[in-house]
PDB file of C-alpha atoms in Angstrom:
ATOM      1  CA  UNK A  21      97.208  35.681 -26.995  1.00 50.00           C
ATOM      2  CA  UNK A  22      98.795  35.192 -23.635  1.00 49.00           C
ATOM      3  CA  UNK A  23      98.439  31.735 -22.146  1.00 47.00           C
ATOM      4  CA  UNK A  24      96.737  33.087 -18.990  1.00 51.00           C
ATOM      5  CA  UNK A  25      94.057  34.980 -20.958  1.00 52.00           C
ATOM      6  CA  UNK A  26      93.452  31.968 -23.213  1.00 42.00           C
ATOM      7  CA  UNK A  27      92.886  29.660 -20.250  1.00 43.00           C
ATOM      8  CA  UNK A  28      90.526  32.140 -18.563  1.00 51.00           C
ATOM      9  CA  UNK A  29      88.452  32.636 -21.717  1.00 50.00           C
ATOM     10  CA  UNK A  30      88.318  28.903 -22.374  1.00 46.00           C
ATOM     11  CA  UNK A  31      87.198  28.232 -18.821  1.00 46.00           C
ATOM     12  CA  UNK A  32      84.499  30.892 -18.997  1.00 45.00           C
ATOM     13  CA  UNK A  33      83.211  29.535 -22.298  1.00 48.00           C
ATOM     14  CA  UNK A  34      83.115  26.009 -20.948  1.00 47.00           C
ATOM     15  CA  UNK A  35      81.298  27.216 -17.840  1.00 49.00           C
ATOM     16  CA  UNK A  36      78.744  29.021 -19.957  1.00 47.00           C
ATOM     17  CA  UNK A  37      78.143  25.918 -22.059  1.00 43.00           C
ATOM     18  CA  UNK A  38      77.784  23.775 -18.917  1.00 46.00           C
ATOM     19  CA  UNK A  39      75.379  26.265 -17.344  1.00 45.00           C
ATOM     20  CA  UNK A  40      73.322  26.522 -20.528  1.00 46.00           C
ATOM     21  CA  UNK A  41      73.217  22.750 -20.867  1.00 45.00           C
ATOM     22  CA  UNK A  42      72.204  22.386 -17.227  1.00 50.00           C
ATOM     23  CA  UNK A  43      69.367  24.894 -17.611  1.00 49.00           C
ATOM     24  CA  UNK A  44      68.168  23.168 -20.781  1.00 44.00           C
ATOM     25  CA  UNK A  45      68.329  19.745 -19.127  1.00 43.00           C
ATOM     26  CA  UNK A  46      66.445  21.014 -16.093  1.00 50.00           C
ATOM     27  CA  UNK A  47      63.749  22.563 -18.263  1.00 44.00           C
ATOM     28  CA  UNK A  48      63.419  19.363 -20.236  1.00 40.00           C
ATOM     29  CA  UNK A  49      63.109  17.270 -17.089  1.00 47.00           C
ATOM     30  CA  UNK A  50      60.549  19.678 -15.699  1.00 51.00           C
ATOM     31  CA  UNK A  51      58.515  19.378 -18.894  1.00 43.00           C
ATOM     32  CA  UNK A  52      58.771  15.589 -18.778  1.00 46.00           C
ATOM     33  CA  UNK A  53      57.500  15.549 -15.214  1.00 57.00           C
ATOM     34  CA  UNK A  54      54.631  17.919 -15.947  1.00 76.00           C
ATOM     35  CA  UNK A  55      51.373  16.072 -15.220  1.00 85.00           C
ATOM     36  CA  UNK A  56      48.493  15.845 -17.617  1.00 95.00           C
ATOM     37  CA  UNK A  57      45.408  17.605 -16.290  1.00 97.00           C
ATOM     38  CA  UNK A  58      42.171  15.662 -16.785  1.00 98.00           C
ATOM     39  CA  UNK A  59      38.738  17.303 -16.718  1.00 98.00           C
ATOM     40  CA  UNK A  60      37.256  14.468 -14.632  1.00 98.00           C
ATOM     41  CA  UNK A  61      38.450  12.225 -11.787  1.00 98.00           C
ATOM     42  CA  UNK A  62      39.330   8.941 -13.482  1.00 98.00           C
ATOM     43  CA  UNK A  63      40.343   6.181 -11.074  1.00 99.00           C
ATOM     44  CA  UNK A  64      42.660   3.357 -12.207  1.00 99.00           C
ATOM     45  CA  UNK A  65      42.989   0.114 -10.251  1.00 98.00           C
ATOM     46  CA  UNK A  66      45.949  -1.970  -9.154  1.00 98.00           C
ATOM     47  CA  UNK A  67      47.859  -3.876 -11.862  1.00 98.00           C
ATOM     48  CA  UNK A  68      46.550  -1.627 -14.625  1.00 98.00           C
ATOM     49  CA  UNK A  69      50.067  -0.155 -14.965  1.00 98.00           C
ATOM     50  CA  UNK A  70      52.211  -2.837 -13.349  1.00 98.00           C
ATOM     51  CA  UNK A  71      54.566  -3.208 -16.339  1.00 98.00           C
ATOM     52  CA  UNK A  72      55.530   0.441 -15.961  1.00 98.00           C
ATOM     53  CA  UNK A  73      55.419   0.674 -12.170  1.00 98.00           C
ATOM     54  CA  UNK A  74      56.207  -2.838 -10.943  1.00 98.00           C
ATOM     55  CA  UNK A  75      54.303  -5.153  -8.620  1.00 98.00           C
ATOM     56  CA  UNK A  76      54.420  -2.966  -5.481  1.00 98.00           C
ATOM     57  CA  UNK A  77      51.004  -1.319  -4.903  1.00 98.00           C
ATOM     58  CA  UNK A  78      52.692   1.810  -3.551  1.00 98.00           C
ATOM     59  CA  UNK A  79      54.814   2.202  -6.674  1.00 98.00           C
ATOM     60  CA  UNK A  80      51.695   1.728  -8.769  1.00 98.00           C
ATOM     61  CA  UNK A  81      49.864   4.471  -6.879  1.00 98.00           C
ATOM     62  CA  UNK A  82      52.778   6.820  -7.413  1.00 98.00           C
ATOM     63  CA  UNK A  83      52.813   6.028 -11.129  1.00 98.00           C
ATOM     64  CA  UNK A  84      49.079   6.804 -11.397  1.00 98.00           C
ATOM     65  CA  UNK A  85      49.623  10.168  -9.719  1.00 98.00           C
ATOM     66  CA  UNK A  86      52.576  10.908 -12.006  1.00 98.00           C
ATOM     67  CA  UNK A  87      50.299  10.412 -15.035  1.00 98.00           C
ATOM     68  CA  UNK A  88      47.855  13.008 -13.734  1.00 98.00           C
ATOM     69  CA  UNK A  89      45.177  10.706 -12.335  1.00 98.00           C
ATOM     70  CA  UNK A  90      43.570  12.129  -9.209  1.00 98.00           C
ATOM     71  CA  UNK A  91      41.607   9.125  -7.934  1.00 98.00           C
ATOM     72  CA  UNK A  92      41.962   5.399  -7.337  1.00 98.00           C
ATOM     73  CA  UNK A  93      39.560   2.515  -6.774  1.00 98.00           C
ATOM     74  CA  UNK A  94      40.140  -0.961  -5.415  1.00 98.00           C
ATOM     75  CA  UNK A  95      37.361  -3.558  -5.369  1.00 97.00           C
ATOM     76  CA  UNK A  96      39.454  -5.838  -3.143  1.00 97.00           C
ATOM     77  CA  UNK A  97      40.474  -3.263  -0.539  1.00 98.00           C
ATOM     78  CA  UNK A  98      38.294  -4.840   2.180  1.00 97.00           C
ATOM     79  CA  UNK A  99      40.276  -8.074   1.870  1.00 96.00           C
ATOM     80  CA  UNK A 100      43.736  -6.530   1.961  1.00 98.00           C
ATOM     81  CA  UNK A 101      46.051  -6.638   4.952  1.00 98.00           C
ATOM     82  CA  UNK A 102      45.468  -3.770   7.389  1.00 98.00           C
ATOM     83  CA  UNK A 103      49.112  -2.683   7.206  1.00 98.00           C
ATOM     84  CA  UNK A 104      48.879  -2.422   3.419  1.00 98.00           C
ATOM     85  CA  UNK A 105      45.583  -0.535   3.657  1.00 98.00           C
ATOM     86  CA  UNK A 106      47.211   2.046   5.931  1.00 98.00           C
ATOM     87  CA  UNK A 107      50.257   2.316   3.691  1.00 98.00           C
ATOM     88  CA  UNK A 108      48.120   2.830   0.620  1.00 98.00           C
ATOM     89  CA  UNK A 109      45.988   5.431   2.400  1.00 98.00           C
ATOM     90  CA  UNK A 110      49.085   7.388   3.399  1.00 98.00           C
ATOM     91  CA  UNK A 111      50.411   7.316  -0.166  1.00 98.00           C
ATOM     92  CA  UNK A 112      47.077   8.398  -1.633  1.00 98.00           C
ATOM     93  CA  UNK A 113      46.868  11.312   0.771  1.00 98.00           C
ATOM     94  CA  UNK A 114      50.419  12.367  -0.036  1.00 98.00           C
ATOM     95  CA  UNK A 115      49.941  12.143  -3.812  1.00 98.00           C
ATOM     96  CA  UNK A 116      46.464  13.681  -4.022  1.00 98.00           C
ATOM     97  CA  UNK A 117      44.624  10.514  -5.010  1.00 98.00           C
ATOM     98  CA  UNK A 118      41.010  10.390  -3.847  1.00 98.00           C
ATOM     99  CA  UNK A 119      39.837   6.938  -2.787  1.00 98.00           C
ATOM    100  CA  UNK A 120      36.995   5.526  -4.853  1.00 98.00           C
ATOM    101  CA  UNK A 121      34.863   2.471  -4.197  1.00 98.00           C
ATOM    102  CA  UNK A 122      35.758  -0.844  -2.723  1.00 98.00           C
ATOM    103  CA  UNK A 123      33.324  -3.746  -2.608  1.00 97.00           C
ATOM    104  CA  UNK A 124      31.387  -4.007   0.641  1.00 96.00           C
ATOM    105  CA  UNK A 125      28.937  -6.731  -0.401  1.00 94.00           C
ATOM    106  CA  UNK A 126      28.706  -8.551  -3.739  1.00 88.00           C
ATOM    107  CA  UNK A 127      26.286 -11.207  -4.967  1.00 74.00           C
ATOM    108  CA  UNK A 128      26.515 -14.444  -2.957  1.00 74.00           C
ATOM    109  CA  UNK A 129      27.918 -12.591   0.040  1.00 71.00           C
ATOM    110  CA  UNK A 130      24.405 -11.281   0.577  1.00 71.00           C
ATOM    111  CA  UNK A 131      21.445 -12.652  -1.357  1.00 86.00           C
ATOM    112  CA  UNK A 132      18.770 -10.562   0.316  1.00 96.00           C
ATOM    113  CA  UNK A 133      15.861 -10.622  -2.141  1.00 97.00           C
ATOM    114  CA  UNK A 134      14.475 -13.785  -0.543  1.00 96.00           C
ATOM    115  CA  UNK A 135      13.782 -12.078   2.779  1.00 96.00           C
ATOM    116  CA  UNK A 136      15.770 -14.732   4.638  1.00 95.00           C
ATOM    117  CA  UNK A 137      16.790 -13.181   7.964  1.00 96.00           C
ATOM    118  CA  UNK A 138      20.131 -14.995   8.143  1.00 95.00           C
ATOM    119  CA  UNK A 139      21.053 -13.655   4.698  1.00 94.00           C
ATOM    120  CA  UNK A 140      20.059 -10.164   5.834  1.00 96.00           C
ATOM    121  CA  UNK A 141      22.172 -10.480   8.968  1.00 96.00           C
ATOM    122  CA  UNK A 142      25.207 -11.611   6.962  1.00 94.00           C
ATOM    123  CA  UNK A 143      24.710  -8.694   4.556  1.00 95.00           C
ATOM    124  CA  UNK A 144      24.551  -6.194   7.398  1.00 96.00           C
ATOM    125  CA  UNK A 145      27.659  -7.667   9.034  1.00 96.00           C
ATOM    126  CA  UNK A 146      29.630  -7.078   5.833  1.00 96.00           C
ATOM    127  CA  UNK A 147      28.416  -3.482   5.917  1.00 97.00           C
ATOM    128  CA  UNK A 148      29.565  -3.054   9.523  1.00 97.00           C
ATOM    129  CA  UNK A 149      33.012  -4.455   8.711  1.00 97.00           C
ATOM    130  CA  UNK A 150      33.288  -2.121   5.736  1.00 98.00           C
ATOM    131  CA  UNK A 151      32.877   0.976   7.902  1.00 98.00           C
ATOM    132  CA  UNK A 152      36.255   0.402   9.553  1.00 97.00           C
ATOM    133  CA  UNK A 153      37.920  -0.225   6.190  1.00 98.00           C
ATOM    134  CA  UNK A 154      36.408   2.969   4.792  1.00 98.00           C
ATOM    135  CA  UNK A 155      37.737   5.008   7.709  1.00 98.00           C
ATOM    136  CA  UNK A 156      41.180   3.450   7.341  1.00 98.00           C
ATOM    137  CA  UNK A 157      41.534   4.277   3.626  1.00 98.00           C
ATOM    138  CA  UNK A 158      39.507   7.525   3.569  1.00 98.00           C
ATOM    139  CA  UNK A 159      36.777   6.052   1.362  1.00 98.00           C
ATOM    140  CA  UNK A 160      33.354   7.647   0.967  1.00 98.00           C
ATOM    141  CA  UNK A 161      31.654   5.055  -1.238  1.00 98.00           C
ATOM    142  CA  UNK A 162      31.294   1.281  -1.153  1.00 98.00           C
ATOM    143  CA  UNK A 163      29.859  -0.981  -3.836  1.00 98.00           C
ATOM    144  CA  UNK A 164      26.844  -3.043  -2.823  1.00 97.00           C
ATOM    145  CA  UNK A 165      25.150  -5.698  -4.974  1.00 96.00           C
ATOM    146  CA  UNK A 166      22.000  -7.199  -3.391  1.00 95.00           C
ATOM    147  CA  UNK A 167      22.499 -10.668  -4.869  1.00 95.00           C
ATOM    148  CA  UNK A 168      20.580 -12.896  -7.249  1.00 95.00           C
ATOM    149  CA  UNK A 169      16.899 -13.204  -7.957  1.00 95.00           C
ATOM    150  CA  UNK A 170      15.208 -15.266  -5.248  1.00 94.00           C
ATOM    151  CA  UNK A 171      13.518 -18.429  -6.445  1.00 90.00           C
ATOM    152  CA  UNK A 172       9.823 -18.895  -5.717  1.00 93.00           C
ATOM    153  CA  UNK A 173       9.386 -15.321  -4.421  1.00 96.00           C
ATOM    154  CA  UNK A 174       7.216 -12.851  -6.342  1.00 97.00           C
ATOM    155  CA  UNK A 175       9.063  -9.851  -7.754  1.00 96.00           C
ATOM    156  CA  UNK A 176       7.311  -7.215  -5.650  1.00 98.00           C
ATOM    157  CA  UNK A 177       8.127  -9.102  -2.460  1.00 98.00           C
ATOM    158  CA  UNK A 178      11.775  -9.363  -3.541  1.00 97.00           C
ATOM    159  CA  UNK A 179      11.921  -5.611  -4.055  1.00 98.00           C
ATOM    160  CA  UNK A 180      10.354  -4.987  -0.643  1.00 98.00           C
ATOM    161  CA  UNK A 181      12.873  -7.338   0.992  1.00 98.00           C
ATOM    162  CA  UNK A 182      15.797  -5.567  -0.668  1.00 98.00           C
ATOM    163  CA  UNK A 183      14.497  -2.134   0.323  1.00 98.00           C
ATOM    164  CA  UNK A 184      14.070  -3.142   3.957  1.00 98.00           C
ATOM    165  CA  UNK A 185      17.608  -4.550   4.139  1.00 98.00           C
ATOM    166  CA  UNK A 186      19.070  -1.452   2.502  1.00 98.00           C
ATOM    167  CA  UNK A 187      17.228   0.776   4.981  1.00 98.00           C
ATOM    168  CA  UNK A 188      18.929  -1.098   7.792  1.00 98.00           C
ATOM    169  CA  UNK A 189      22.277  -0.878   6.000  1.00 98.00           C
ATOM    170  CA  UNK A 190      21.794   2.869   5.558  1.00 98.00           C
ATOM    171  CA  UNK A 191      21.357   3.195   9.309  1.00 98.00           C
ATOM    172  CA  UNK A 192      24.828   1.662   9.659  1.00 98.00           C
ATOM    173  CA  UNK A 193      26.474   4.028   7.169  1.00 98.00           C
ATOM    174  CA  UNK A 194      24.667   7.318   7.846  1.00 98.00           C
ATOM    175  CA  UNK A 195      26.377   8.170  11.189  1.00 98.00           C
ATOM    176  CA  UNK A 196      29.748   7.922   9.405  1.00 98.00           C
ATOM    177  CA  UNK A 197      28.729   9.953   6.327  1.00 98.00           C
ATOM    178  CA  UNK A 198      29.405   6.930   4.125  1.00 98.00           C
ATOM    179  CA  UNK A 199      27.461   5.939   1.021  1.00 98.00           C
ATOM    180  CA  UNK A 200      26.761   2.492  -0.373  1.00 98.00           C
ATOM    181  CA  UNK A 201      26.309   2.621  -4.129  1.00 98.00           C
ATOM    182  CA  UNK A 202      24.026   0.026  -5.701  1.00 98.00           C
ATOM    183  CA  UNK A 203      25.408  -1.409  -8.931  1.00 98.00           C
ATOM    184  CA  UNK A 204      22.976  -2.767 -11.530  1.00 98.00           C
ATOM    185  CA  UNK A 205      24.637  -5.606 -13.469  1.00 97.00           C
ATOM    186  CA  UNK A 206      24.086  -6.861 -17.010  1.00 98.00           C
ATOM    187  CA  UNK A 207      22.429 -10.186 -17.889  1.00 97.00           C
ATOM    188  CA  UNK A 208      25.390 -11.437 -19.930  1.00 96.00           C
ATOM    189  CA  UNK A 209      28.159 -11.257 -17.305  1.00 96.00           C
ATOM    190  CA  UNK A 210      25.881 -11.804 -14.305  1.00 95.00           C
ATOM    191  CA  UNK A 211      22.884 -13.942 -15.276  1.00 95.00           C
ATOM    192  CA  UNK A 212      20.302 -14.119 -12.529  1.00 94.00           C
ATOM    193  CA  UNK A 213      21.250 -10.880 -10.768  1.00 95.00           C
ATOM    194  CA  UNK A 214      18.381  -9.162  -8.966  1.00 97.00           C
ATOM    195  CA  UNK A 215      19.483  -5.603  -9.724  1.00 97.00           C
ATOM    196  CA  UNK A 216      19.951  -5.058 -13.462  1.00 98.00           C
ATOM    197  CA  UNK A 217      18.640  -1.681 -14.650  1.00 98.00           C
ATOM    198  CA  UNK A 218      19.029   1.949 -13.708  1.00 98.00           C
ATOM    199  CA  UNK A 219      15.239   2.639 -13.344  1.00 98.00           C
ATOM    200  CA  UNK A 220      15.065  -0.278 -10.906  1.00 98.00           C
ATOM    201  CA  UNK A 221      17.982   1.097  -8.876  1.00 98.00           C
ATOM    202  CA  UNK A 222      16.374   4.543  -8.983  1.00 98.00           C
ATOM    203  CA  UNK A 223      13.079   3.199  -7.619  1.00 98.00           C
ATOM    204  CA  UNK A 224      14.872   1.390  -4.784  1.00 98.00           C
ATOM    205  CA  UNK A 225      16.952   4.432  -3.810  1.00 98.00           C
ATOM    206  CA  UNK A 226      13.837   6.602  -3.718  1.00 98.00           C
ATOM    207  CA  UNK A 227      12.135   4.056  -1.470  1.00 98.00           C
ATOM    208  CA  UNK A 228      15.112   3.736   0.886  1.00 98.00           C
ATOM    209  CA  UNK A 229      15.308   7.538   0.967  1.00 98.00           C
ATOM    210  CA  UNK A 230      18.775   7.884   2.498  1.00 98.00           C
ATOM    211  CA  UNK A 231      21.901   9.858   1.569  1.00 98.00           C
ATOM    212  CA  UNK A 232      23.752   6.603   2.281  1.00 98.00           C
ATOM    213  CA  UNK A 233      21.999   4.663  -0.505  1.00 99.00           C
ATOM    214  CA  UNK A 234      22.710   5.818  -4.057  1.00 99.00           C
ATOM    215  CA  UNK A 235      23.409   4.427  -7.537  1.00 99.00           C
ATOM    216  CA  UNK A 236      26.672   3.271  -9.050  1.00 98.00           C
ATOM    217  CA  UNK A 237      26.072   3.727 -12.775  1.00 98.00           C
ATOM    218  CA  UNK A 238      28.431   1.338 -14.570  1.00 98.00           C
ATOM    219  CA  UNK A 239      28.409   2.465 -18.203  1.00 98.00           C
ATOM    220  CA  UNK A 240      29.635  -0.900 -19.475  1.00 98.00           C
ATOM    221  CA  UNK A 241      26.884  -2.861 -17.719  1.00 98.00           C
ATOM    222  CA  UNK A 242      24.146  -0.464 -18.739  1.00 98.00           C
ATOM    223  CA  UNK A 243      25.228  -0.316 -22.379  1.00 98.00           C
ATOM    224  CA  UNK A 244      24.603  -4.086 -22.530  1.00 98.00           C
ATOM    225  CA  UNK A 245      21.531  -4.116 -20.325  1.00 98.00           C
ATOM    226  CA  UNK A 246      19.558  -1.117 -21.525  1.00 97.00           C
ATOM    227  CA  UNK A 247      21.566   1.203 -23.802  1.00 97.00           C
ATOM    228  CA  UNK A 248      20.197   4.735 -24.221  1.00 98.00           C
ATOM    229  CA  UNK A 249      22.990   5.808 -21.886  1.00 98.00           C
ATOM    230  CA  UNK A 250      22.721   9.587 -21.700  1.00 98.00           C
ATOM    231  CA  UNK A 251      18.900   9.760 -21.351  1.00 98.00           C
ATOM    232  CA  UNK A 252      18.944   7.024 -18.698  1.00 98.00           C
ATOM    233  CA  UNK A 253      21.706   8.718 -16.742  1.00 98.00           C
ATOM    234  CA  UNK A 254      19.859  12.013 -16.978  1.00 98.00           C
ATOM    235  CA  UNK A 255      16.607  10.435 -15.756  1.00 98.00           C
ATOM    236  CA  UNK A 256      18.177   9.050 -12.559  1.00 98.00           C
ATOM    237  CA  UNK A 257      20.892  11.667 -12.157  1.00 98.00           C
ATOM    238  CA  UNK A 258      19.833  12.868  -8.705  1.00 98.00           C
ATOM    239  CA  UNK A 259      20.475   9.367  -7.298  1.00 98.00           C
ATOM    240  CA  UNK A 260      23.807   8.708  -9.046  1.00 99.00           C
ATOM    241  CA  UNK A 261      26.779   9.051  -6.703  1.00 98.00           C
ATOM    242  CA  UNK A 262      29.432   7.084  -8.565  1.00 99.00           C
ATOM    243  CA  UNK A 263      30.231   6.092 -12.164  1.00 99.00           C
ATOM    244  CA  UNK A 264      32.332   3.319 -13.661  1.00 99.00           C
ATOM    245  CA  UNK A 265      33.754   2.971 -17.152  1.00 98.00           C
ATOM    246  CA  UNK A 266      34.351   0.154 -19.618  1.00 98.00           C
ATOM    247  CA  UNK A 267      33.785  -0.112 -23.369  1.00 98.00           C
ATOM    248  CA  UNK A 268      31.645  -2.742 -25.061  1.00 98.00           C
ATOM    249  CA  UNK A 269      32.220  -5.351 -26.355  1.00 98.00           C
ATOM    250  CA  UNK A 270      35.219  -6.595 -24.382  1.00 97.00           C
ATOM    251  CA  UNK A 271      35.170  -4.394 -21.297  1.00 98.00           C
ATOM    252  CA  UNK A 272      38.419  -2.649 -22.190  1.00 98.00           C
ATOM    253  CA  UNK A 273      39.429   1.027 -22.195  1.00 98.00           C
ATOM    254  CA  UNK A 274      37.376   3.686 -24.026  1.00 98.00           C
ATOM    255  CA  UNK A 275      37.885   3.895 -27.835  1.00 98.00           C
ATOM    256  CA  UNK A 276      38.056   0.086 -28.159  1.00 98.00           C
ATOM    257  CA  UNK A 277      34.314  -0.513 -28.542  1.00 98.00           C
ATOM    258  CA  UNK A 278      30.993   0.984 -29.574  1.00 98.00           C
ATOM    259  CA  UNK A 279      30.424   3.594 -26.847  1.00 98.00           C
ATOM    260  CA  UNK A 280      30.972   7.231 -27.805  1.00 98.00           C
ATOM    261  CA  UNK A 281      32.810   8.064 -24.602  1.00 98.00           C
ATOM    262  CA  UNK A 282      33.712  11.552 -25.721  1.00 98.00           C
ATOM    263  CA  UNK A 283      30.024  12.492 -25.798  1.00 98.00           C
ATOM    264  CA  UNK A 284      29.117  10.532 -22.659  1.00 98.00           C
ATOM    265  CA  UNK A 285      31.892  12.165 -20.629  1.00 98.00           C
ATOM    266  CA  UNK A 286      31.003  15.574 -22.032  1.00 98.00           C
ATOM    267  CA  UNK A 287      27.458  15.047 -20.743  1.00 98.00           C
ATOM    268  CA  UNK A 288      28.711  13.956 -17.313  1.00 98.00           C
ATOM    269  CA  UNK A 289      30.950  17.013 -17.095  1.00 98.00           C
ATOM    270  CA  UNK A 290      28.086  19.289 -18.179  1.00 98.00           C
ATOM    271  CA  UNK A 291      26.055  18.049 -15.200  1.00 98.00           C
ATOM    272  CA  UNK A 292      28.712  19.442 -12.868  1.00 98.00           C
ATOM    273  CA  UNK A 293      29.782  15.979 -11.733  1.00 98.00           C
ATOM    274  CA  UNK A 294      32.611  16.202  -9.216  1.00 97.00           C
ATOM    275  CA  UNK A 295      32.697  12.529  -8.283  1.00 98.00           C
ATOM    276  CA  UNK A 296      34.906   9.668  -9.374  1.00 98.00           C
ATOM    277  CA  UNK A 297      34.777   7.597 -12.554  1.00 99.00           C
ATOM    278  CA  UNK A 298      36.242   4.186 -11.849  1.00 98.00           C
ATOM    279  CA  UNK A 299      38.271   2.613 -14.645  1.00 98.00           C
ATOM    280  CA  UNK A 300      36.768  -0.846 -14.087  1.00 98.00           C
ATOM    281  CA  UNK A 301      38.028  -2.540 -17.220  1.00 98.00           C
ATOM    282  CA  UNK A 302      40.967  -4.465 -18.601  1.00 98.00           C
ATOM    283  CA  UNK A 303      43.697  -3.337 -20.987  1.00 98.00           C
ATOM    284  CA  UNK A 304      43.099  -4.132 -24.655  1.00 98.00           C
ATOM    285  CA  UNK A 305      46.810  -4.764 -25.304  1.00 98.00           C
ATOM    286  CA  UNK A 306      49.480  -6.464 -23.162  1.00 98.00           C
ATOM    287  CA  UNK A 307      52.576  -5.077 -21.431  1.00 98.00           C
ATOM    288  CA  UNK A 308      53.763  -1.449 -21.530  1.00 98.00           C
ATOM    289  CA  UNK A 309      52.192  -0.868 -24.920  1.00 98.00           C
ATOM    290  CA  UNK A 310      48.774  -1.720 -23.543  1.00 98.00           C
ATOM    291  CA  UNK A 311      49.250   0.433 -20.467  1.00 98.00           C
ATOM    292  CA  UNK A 312      50.249   3.437 -22.569  1.00 98.00           C
ATOM    293  CA  UNK A 313      47.226   2.798 -24.787  1.00 98.00           C
ATOM    294  CA  UNK A 314      44.978   3.139 -21.713  1.00 98.00           C
ATOM    295  CA  UNK A 315      46.572   6.457 -20.729  1.00 98.00           C
ATOM    296  CA  UNK A 316      46.324   7.765 -24.319  1.00 98.00           C
ATOM    297  CA  UNK A 317      42.688   6.659 -24.595  1.00 98.00           C
ATOM    298  CA  UNK A 318      41.693   8.658 -21.515  1.00 98.00           C
ATOM    299  CA  UNK A 319      43.485  11.725 -22.777  1.00 98.00           C
ATOM    300  CA  UNK A 320      41.586  11.379 -26.029  1.00 98.00           C
ATOM    301  CA  UNK A 321      38.061  10.883 -24.649  1.00 98.00           C
ATOM    302  CA  UNK A 322      38.617  13.519 -21.956  1.00 98.00           C
ATOM    303  CA  UNK A 323      39.298  16.136 -24.653  1.00 97.00           C
ATOM    304  CA  UNK A 324      35.719  17.339 -24.957  1.00 94.00           C
ATOM    305  CA  UNK A 325      36.004  20.980 -23.907  1.00 84.00           C
TER     306      UNK A 325
END
């Protein structure tokens, strides 16, 4: 074979191999970057994946989106620096992450069952401040916990005091199409809390009678407090606007405790729920291994179709 022909054929063969390898590499990378598609909108929180993504909140948001999550929640958002709030909002909008709840008022920030007018005023001020935060981060829902049981006040009076305060809070949120979600808490983690059960929250929401006052059904809390999860959710379904997740015991990711999350999530999906399910729990294992375990657990319990 002539030297010229040999060189040309060798070059063509090498080019073909390079092209083939490039196509294969590109396909592999594309497959690696392909997002998982969840049936429901699960919302991680900051630091849940920090060993993979690093300490920067923006990097963490990007990592969540890369894993296929389509929502995010941040209890502490109201307390964060305004510049960071705006940066996070911009990232969420860019990456298709819907903002879940942040805490507007929690426990001692507003013990309103007593009927004390100063406590009511402080509660309502927190609500007013939260409106601006919600606008800044594109939030629709805010967690509200009425506080502890009031000493020396009969139960019916406490309920009436809470309802009146929440009516006034609803008047703050309604013009902005925002919703406060009332979170019943369990007796073990929050002894002395006024709001503890889903029927109680349902009764209060019906009395307030506002689209800005609904229920946050935290599955972890209600498994401890009342159990009977699916029937209780079904009974107060028309007032539930937000759901949070955590297994029991331990308040870690699904599959680590006693709750049959596959069935619970199947029920929620069957109701046509299009809202967010906040991942308000810790990781059962440390470091990257624990973070991957959380991702794998959600893929597993979300496989109910």
